[in-house]
Short mmCIF file of C-alpha atoms in Angstrom, two decimals:
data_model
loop_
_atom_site.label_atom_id
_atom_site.label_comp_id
_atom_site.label_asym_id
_atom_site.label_seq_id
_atom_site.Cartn_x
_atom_site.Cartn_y
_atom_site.Cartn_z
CA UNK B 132 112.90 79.59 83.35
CA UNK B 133 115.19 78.58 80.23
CA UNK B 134 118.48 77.77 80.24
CA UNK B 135 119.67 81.26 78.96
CA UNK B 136 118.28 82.45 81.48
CA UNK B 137 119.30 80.61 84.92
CA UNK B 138 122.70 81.62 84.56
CA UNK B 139 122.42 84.67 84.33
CA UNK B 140 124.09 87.54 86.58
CA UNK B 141 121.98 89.86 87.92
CA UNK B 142 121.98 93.19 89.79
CA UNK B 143 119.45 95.47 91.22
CA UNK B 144 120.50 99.19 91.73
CA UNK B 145 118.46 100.00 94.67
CA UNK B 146 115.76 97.59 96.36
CA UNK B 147 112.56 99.90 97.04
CA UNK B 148 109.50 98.39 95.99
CA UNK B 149 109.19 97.87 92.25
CA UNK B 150 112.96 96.72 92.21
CA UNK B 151 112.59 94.55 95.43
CA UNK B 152 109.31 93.22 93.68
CA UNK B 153 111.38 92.02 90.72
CA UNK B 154 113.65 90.89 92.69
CA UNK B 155 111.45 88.47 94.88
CA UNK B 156 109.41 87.63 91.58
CA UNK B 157 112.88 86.41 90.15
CA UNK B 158 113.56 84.56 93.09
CA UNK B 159 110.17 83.01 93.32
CA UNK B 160 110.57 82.11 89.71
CA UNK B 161 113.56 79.53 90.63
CA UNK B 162 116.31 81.70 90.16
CA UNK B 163 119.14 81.13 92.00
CA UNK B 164 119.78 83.90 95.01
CA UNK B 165 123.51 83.52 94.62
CA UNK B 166 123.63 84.46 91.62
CA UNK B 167 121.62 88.03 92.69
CA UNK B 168 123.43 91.36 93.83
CA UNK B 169 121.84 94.19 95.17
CA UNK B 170 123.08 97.58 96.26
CA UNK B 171 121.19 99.33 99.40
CA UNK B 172 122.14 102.41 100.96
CA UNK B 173 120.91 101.52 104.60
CA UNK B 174 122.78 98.25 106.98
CA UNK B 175 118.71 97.61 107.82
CA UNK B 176 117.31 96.89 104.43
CA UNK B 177 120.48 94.71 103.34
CA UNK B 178 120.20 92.25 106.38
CA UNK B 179 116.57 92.13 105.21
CA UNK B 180 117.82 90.89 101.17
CA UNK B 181 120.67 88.74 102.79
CA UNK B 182 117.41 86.88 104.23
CA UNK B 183 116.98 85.92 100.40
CA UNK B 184 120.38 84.44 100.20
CA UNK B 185 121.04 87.14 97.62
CA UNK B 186 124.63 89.51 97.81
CA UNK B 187 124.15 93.05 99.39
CA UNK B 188 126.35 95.82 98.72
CA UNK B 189 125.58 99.05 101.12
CA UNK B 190 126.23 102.20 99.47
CA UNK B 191 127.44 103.77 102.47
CA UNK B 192 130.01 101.22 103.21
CA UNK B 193 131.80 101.04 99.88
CA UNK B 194 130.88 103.91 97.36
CA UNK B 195 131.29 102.04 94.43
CA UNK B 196 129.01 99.55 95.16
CA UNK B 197 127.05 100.06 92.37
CA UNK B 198 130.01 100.24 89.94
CA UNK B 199 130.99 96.89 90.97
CA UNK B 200 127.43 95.68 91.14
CA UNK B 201 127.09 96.54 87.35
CA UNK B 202 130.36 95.23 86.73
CA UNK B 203 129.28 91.61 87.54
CA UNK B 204 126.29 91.60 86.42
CA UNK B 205 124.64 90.44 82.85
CA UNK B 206 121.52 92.24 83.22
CA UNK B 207 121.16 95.32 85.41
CA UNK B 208 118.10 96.55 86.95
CA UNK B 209 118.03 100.53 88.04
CA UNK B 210 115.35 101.03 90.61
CA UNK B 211 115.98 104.44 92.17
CA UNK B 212 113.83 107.20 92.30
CA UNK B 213 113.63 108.32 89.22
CA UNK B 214 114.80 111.84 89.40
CA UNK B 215 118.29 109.70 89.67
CA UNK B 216 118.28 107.44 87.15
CA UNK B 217 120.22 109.51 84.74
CA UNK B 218 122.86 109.94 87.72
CA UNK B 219 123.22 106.54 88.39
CA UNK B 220 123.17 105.69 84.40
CA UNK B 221 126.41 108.05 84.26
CA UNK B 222 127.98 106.70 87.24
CA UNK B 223 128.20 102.95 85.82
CA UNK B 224 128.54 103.60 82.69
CA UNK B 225 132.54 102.91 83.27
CA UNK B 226 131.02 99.32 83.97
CA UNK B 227 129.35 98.46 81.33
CA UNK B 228 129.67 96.80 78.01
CA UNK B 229 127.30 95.48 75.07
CA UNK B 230 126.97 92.45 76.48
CA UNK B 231 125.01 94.19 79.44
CA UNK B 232 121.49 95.10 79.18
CA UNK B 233 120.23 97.95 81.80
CA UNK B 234 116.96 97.78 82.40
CA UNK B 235 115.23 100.96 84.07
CA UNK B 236 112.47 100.46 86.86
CA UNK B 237 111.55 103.98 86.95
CA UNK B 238 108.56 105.61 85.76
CA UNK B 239 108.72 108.29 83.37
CA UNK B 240 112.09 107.83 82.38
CA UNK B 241 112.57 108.05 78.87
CA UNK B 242 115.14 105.64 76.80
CA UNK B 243 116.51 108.72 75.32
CA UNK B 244 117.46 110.34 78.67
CA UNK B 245 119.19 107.29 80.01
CA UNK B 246 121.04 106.44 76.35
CA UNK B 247 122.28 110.44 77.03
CA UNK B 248 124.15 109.55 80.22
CA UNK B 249 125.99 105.56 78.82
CA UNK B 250 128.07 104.26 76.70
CA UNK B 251 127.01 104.75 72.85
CA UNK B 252 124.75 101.69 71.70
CA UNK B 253 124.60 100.20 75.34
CA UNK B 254 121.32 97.79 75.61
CA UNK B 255 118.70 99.79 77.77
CA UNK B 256 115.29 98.50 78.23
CA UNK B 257 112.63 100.83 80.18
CA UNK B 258 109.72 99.16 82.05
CA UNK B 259 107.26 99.53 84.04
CA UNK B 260 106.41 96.37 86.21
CA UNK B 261 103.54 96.59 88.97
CA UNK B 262 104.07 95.17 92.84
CA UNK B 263 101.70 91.94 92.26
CA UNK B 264 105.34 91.16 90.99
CA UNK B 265 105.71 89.69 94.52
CA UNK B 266 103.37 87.30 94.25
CA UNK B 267 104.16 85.76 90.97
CA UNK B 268 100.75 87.62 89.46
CA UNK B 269 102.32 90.97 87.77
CA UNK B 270 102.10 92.54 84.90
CA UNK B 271 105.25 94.42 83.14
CA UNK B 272 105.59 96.29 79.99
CA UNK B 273 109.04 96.85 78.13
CA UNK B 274 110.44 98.68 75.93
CA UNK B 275 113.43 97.69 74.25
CA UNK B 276 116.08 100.44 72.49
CA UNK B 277 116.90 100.14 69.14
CA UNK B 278 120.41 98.89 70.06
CA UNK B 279 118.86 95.69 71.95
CA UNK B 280 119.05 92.46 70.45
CA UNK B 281 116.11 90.00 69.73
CA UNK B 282 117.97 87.59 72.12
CA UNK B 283 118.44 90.13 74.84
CA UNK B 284 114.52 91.31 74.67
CA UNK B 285 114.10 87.58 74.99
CA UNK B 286 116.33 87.19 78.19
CA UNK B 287 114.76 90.04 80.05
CA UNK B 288 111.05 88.51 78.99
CA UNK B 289 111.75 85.12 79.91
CA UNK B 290 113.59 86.09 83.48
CA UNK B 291 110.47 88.74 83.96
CA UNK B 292 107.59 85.93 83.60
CA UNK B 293 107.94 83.18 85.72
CA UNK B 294 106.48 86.49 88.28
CA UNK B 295 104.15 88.16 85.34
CA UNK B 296 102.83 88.62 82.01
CA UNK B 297 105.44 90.35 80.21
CA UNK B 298 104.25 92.33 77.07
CA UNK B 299 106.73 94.17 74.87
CA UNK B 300 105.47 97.46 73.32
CA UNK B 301 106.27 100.47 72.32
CA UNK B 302 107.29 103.21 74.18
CA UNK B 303 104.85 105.55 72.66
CA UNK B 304 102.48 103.36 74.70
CA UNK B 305 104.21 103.14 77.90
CA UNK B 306 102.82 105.83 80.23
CA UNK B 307 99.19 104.10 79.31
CA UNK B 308 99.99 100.90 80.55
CA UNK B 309 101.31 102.45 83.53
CA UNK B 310 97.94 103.96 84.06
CA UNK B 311 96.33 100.56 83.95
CA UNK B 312 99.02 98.15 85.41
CA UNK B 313 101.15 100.39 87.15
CA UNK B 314 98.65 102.02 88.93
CA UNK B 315 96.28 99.46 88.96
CA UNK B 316 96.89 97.18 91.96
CA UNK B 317 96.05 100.45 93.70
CA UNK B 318 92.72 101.16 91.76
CA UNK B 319 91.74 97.33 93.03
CA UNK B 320 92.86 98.06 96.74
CA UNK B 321 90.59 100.89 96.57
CA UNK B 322 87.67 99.38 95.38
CA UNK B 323 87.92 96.47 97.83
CA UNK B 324 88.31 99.72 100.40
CA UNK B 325 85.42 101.48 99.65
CA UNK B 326 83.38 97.94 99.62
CA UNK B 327 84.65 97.44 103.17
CA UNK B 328 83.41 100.90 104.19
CA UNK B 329 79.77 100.40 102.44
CA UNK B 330 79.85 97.34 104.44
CA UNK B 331 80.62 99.09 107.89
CA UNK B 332 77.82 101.54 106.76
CA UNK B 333 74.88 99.01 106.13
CA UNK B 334 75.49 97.37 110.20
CA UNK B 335 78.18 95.03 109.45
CA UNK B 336 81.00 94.32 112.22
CA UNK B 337 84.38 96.45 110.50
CA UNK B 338 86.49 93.33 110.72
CA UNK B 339 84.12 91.18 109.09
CA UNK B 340 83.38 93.66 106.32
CA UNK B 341 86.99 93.61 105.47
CA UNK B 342 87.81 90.15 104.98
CA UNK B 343 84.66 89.91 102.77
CA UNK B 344 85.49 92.68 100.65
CA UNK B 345 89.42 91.14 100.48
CA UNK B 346 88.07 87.65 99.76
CA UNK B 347 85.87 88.77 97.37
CA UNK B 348 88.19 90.42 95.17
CA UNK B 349 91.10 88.52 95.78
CA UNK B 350 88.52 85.63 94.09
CA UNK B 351 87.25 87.45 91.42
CA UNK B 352 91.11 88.44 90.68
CA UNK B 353 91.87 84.75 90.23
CA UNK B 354 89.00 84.07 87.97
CA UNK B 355 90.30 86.91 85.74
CA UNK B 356 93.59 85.35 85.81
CA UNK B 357 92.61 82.59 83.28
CA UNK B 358 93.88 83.79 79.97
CA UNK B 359 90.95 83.68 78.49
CA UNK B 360 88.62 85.35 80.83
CA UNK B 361 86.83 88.30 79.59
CA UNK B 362 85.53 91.21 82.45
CA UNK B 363 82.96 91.79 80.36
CA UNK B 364 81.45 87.87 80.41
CA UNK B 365 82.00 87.35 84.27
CA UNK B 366 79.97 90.62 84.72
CA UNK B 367 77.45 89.16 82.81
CA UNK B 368 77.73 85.98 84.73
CA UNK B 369 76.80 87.48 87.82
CA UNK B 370 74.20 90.28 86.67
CA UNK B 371 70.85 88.20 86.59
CA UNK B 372 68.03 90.47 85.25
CA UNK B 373 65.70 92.43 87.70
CA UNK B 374 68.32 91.31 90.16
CA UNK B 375 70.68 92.62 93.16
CA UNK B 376 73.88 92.85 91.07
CA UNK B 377 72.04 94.59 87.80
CA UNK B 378 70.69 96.92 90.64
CA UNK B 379 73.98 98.01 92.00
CA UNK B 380 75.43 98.46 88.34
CA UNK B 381 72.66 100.37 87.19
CA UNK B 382 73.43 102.74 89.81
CA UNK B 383 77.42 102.16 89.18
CA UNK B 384 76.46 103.82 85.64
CA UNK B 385 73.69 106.53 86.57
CA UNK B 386 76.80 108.02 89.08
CA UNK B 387 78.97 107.70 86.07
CA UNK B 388 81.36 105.31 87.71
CA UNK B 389 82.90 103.70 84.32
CA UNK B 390 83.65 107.81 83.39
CA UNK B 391 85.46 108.36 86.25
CA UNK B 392 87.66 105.59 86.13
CA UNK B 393 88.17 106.34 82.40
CA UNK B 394 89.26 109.93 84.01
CA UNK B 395 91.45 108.55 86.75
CA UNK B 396 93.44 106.36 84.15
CA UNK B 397 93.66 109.50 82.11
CA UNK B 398 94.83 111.84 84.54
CA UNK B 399 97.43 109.33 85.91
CA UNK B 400 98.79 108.80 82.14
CA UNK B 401 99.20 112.47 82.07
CA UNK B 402 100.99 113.04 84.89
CA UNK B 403 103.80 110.19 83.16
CA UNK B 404 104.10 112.19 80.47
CA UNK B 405 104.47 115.32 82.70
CA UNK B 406 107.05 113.75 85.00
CA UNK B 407 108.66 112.54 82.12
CA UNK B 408 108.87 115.95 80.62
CA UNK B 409 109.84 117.68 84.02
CA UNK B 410 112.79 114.70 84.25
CA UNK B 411 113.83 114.65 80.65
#
């Protein structure tokens, strides 16, 4: 973390789980907790965050919690539903100034529908992070407006990787990515799933079958986590000819497996662009 960056006031707008993953991630980074303010609408969930050392604000208790969150804060992160993000965008706008760059959590939001509801030229970022966040092993993908700086792009990237690989695109390419890295931590918990259940299925104890399925692609996560590691190669590595593993992903491809995950990636960009249609 830089020294821009460690100073820096921050506040989450809601703490559900792609805002509390950022949040953690930030933490985990080095950041310092006191320096954190969240706003929660339930006494529960903020005597869970003050566990983090961070500042809790509880909607019900004070309703303009998140005015005053935004207020004091350099960089604000909105991670409500996102049928309210324009809502909340309109009700702190009254906080904000160019100095502060929102930064949108919510999927399918577009920068054009939050720029609608604040103040002319405000800094808004929209990205989509994934929940591996939490772990210091995420992925995010931003989108800066036109009205954001190179230096603030840079402050949001550098406080956003000490959890992740941060890549700034385009938001023409955002609800792809979210097919792949949004979604994805869920297309690898379902794999490692459906391993678990072959496993049951050929005798083994359920138990068992589970923490060999977790293991195993928990591992083969962290040797994909070397920058230069290509899936393709560590395939390879394991697929010795006339052997178990070329047997398995012969019959991967015969039941069309790589086609349906093409499909599944496909459908789930869709339905971004359709939610972001239905929201806009």
């Amino acid at each position: 973390m830089s020294e821009a960056t460690k100073n820096l006031s921050l506040s989450f707008l809601g703490a559900g789980s792609m805002n509390g993953a950022i949040l953690r991630g930030i933490i985990g980074s080095g950041h310092d907790p006191k320096l954190i303010t969240a706003t929660v609408r339930s006494g529960k969930r903020a005597a869970e965050l003050r566990d983090l050392g961070i500042n809790v604000l509880v909607s019900a208790d004070d309703p303009e919690s998140n005015r005053k969150a935004a207020a004091s804060a350099d960089i604000i992160f909105l991670g409500v539903k996102p049928v309210g993000i324009t809502d909340l965008c309109e009700e702190i706008s009254g906080s904000l100034d160019a100095q502060k760059v929102v930064v949108s959590v919510a999927a399918a939001i577009s920068l054009s529908s939050m720029q609608a509801h604040l103040p002319q030229r405000q800094p808004v970022i929209r990205s989509m992070p994934n929940t591996p966040l939490m772990v210091g092993a995420g992925v995010v993908g931003i989108s800066p407006a036109e009205s954001v700086s190179e230096e603030q792009t840079k402050l949001v990237t550098d406080l956003l990787s000490g959890s992740g690989d941060v890549h700034v695109i385009g938001e023409e390419q955002q609800n792809a990515l979210s097919a792949i890295s949004g979604s994805g931590p869920a297309y690898a918990f379902y794999l490692a799933e459906a391993m678990a259940n072959a496993g049951v299925a050929m005798g083994l104890d359920e138990k068992l079958s589970i923490a060999l399925a977790r293991a195993t692609v928990a591992g083969a996560g962290k040797m994909l986590s070397d920058p230069d590691a290509d899936p393709a190669t560590l395939r390879k590595a394991v697929t010795s000819p006339k052997g178990t593993t070329e047997q398995a992903i012969a019959t991967f491809d015969e039941h069309g497996i790589p086609k349906i995950i093409a499909a599944g990636t496909q459908a789930a960009a869709a339905r971004a662009a359709q939610l972001s249609d239905e929201l806009g």
